[in-house]
């Protein structure tokens, strides 16, 4: 049974996610000297980032020991309105004292395959792991689309089966756009994975994903099953409206 925490509204979801970030960051920094987090794209994380950048939260994290990555990126310039990096930079990274060298964006303005390869090399280098072993994020934030995708793992796409890589690039027909994304295998190696899902438009899909039969081709969010870490679904009441919990 999935670990689903239903929040009364979006703002409660944002604060629960921000509290989780702070808790895991402090635990990781205390025990291993750094906190490696992969941020999600989309709109839901904006509220979490804004909280983390606020007076109430900003001082509670040793930002100089935070290492920031992304779960996926649109193949656009980092200044483009659709860039996940730009969203995180505007709402969080430009507001906190995180060293620039700790921010590892996906250079998706490049050729997609080259961007995926470059990001994979960066992951191996920063985490100090070689081929055959996978880096382990302390925390990965994920969103879920109304079609059941997560990161840029879209239904029926080859990215769902790119198990022998940490990162893959693919053309998403339905978007008519290229995307670069962590693979499910890479995400599943994380110590803690938290989905952030809000809104009534997600309710039917959330029920199918967490309570329905396993259909990962149709609902790629079902691929997210941590091999040894923890999985939490932070959802608001609107998104949880069809759950039988
Ligand atoms: C992206 C995200 C994507 C997102 C979902 C949910 O690059 O768009 O990685 O997986 O998390 O589409 O997006 P919302 O939070 O906007 O609903």
Short mmCIF file of C-alpha atoms and ligand atoms in Angstrom, two decimals, residues 40-45 72-74 84 142-145 149-152 179 196 198 202, ligand 1:
data_model
loop_
_atom_site.label_atom_id
_atom_site.label_comp_id
_atom_site.label_asym_id
_atom_site.label_seq_id
_atom_site.Cartn_x
_atom_site.Cartn_y
_atom_site.Cartn_z
CA UNK A 40 11.00 18.57 -9.91
CA UNK A 41 9.75 20.71 -12.75
CA UNK A 42 6.17 21.77 -13.34
CA UNK A 43 4.19 24.27 -11.28
CA UNK A 44 3.50 22.50 -7.97
CA UNK A 45 7.06 22.81 -6.61
CA UNK A 72 14.16 16.26 -15.78
CA UNK A 73 14.41 19.24 -18.10
CA UNK A 74 12.75 20.58 -21.18
CA UNK A 84 12.72 23.83 -14.97
CA UNK A 142 8.53 14.39 -8.27
CA UNK A 143 5.29 15.63 -9.76
CA UNK A 144 2.64 13.61 -11.56
CA UNK A 145 0.87 14.68 -14.70
CA UNK A 149 3.77 10.70 -16.23
CA UNK A 150 6.47 11.69 -13.79
CA UNK A 151 9.70 13.55 -14.46
CA UNK A 152 9.75 13.19 -18.25
CA UNK A 179 12.99 16.04 -22.98
CA UNK A 196 3.87 16.37 -4.78
CA UNK A 198 -2.34 18.76 -6.07
CA UNK A 202 -5.13 14.60 -10.91
C1 LIG B 1 8.01 18.76 -15.85
C2 LIG B 1 7.89 17.89 -14.63
C3 LIG B 1 6.66 17.04 -14.72
C4 LIG B 1 5.71 17.62 -13.69
C5 LIG B 1 4.31 17.09 -13.86
C6 LIG B 1 3.35 17.75 -12.86
O1 LIG B 1 9.12 18.99 -16.31
O2 LIG B 1 6.94 19.25 -16.26
O3 LIG B 1 8.97 17.24 -14.29
O4 LIG B 1 6.85 15.69 -14.46
O5 LIG B 1 6.20 17.32 -12.38
O6 LIG B 1 3.89 17.38 -15.18
O7 LIG B 1 3.37 19.14 -13.11
P1 LIG B 1 2.49 20.16 -12.21
O8 LIG B 1 3.18 20.20 -10.89
O9 LIG B 1 2.57 21.46 -12.96
O10 LIG B 1 1.11 19.58 -12.12
#
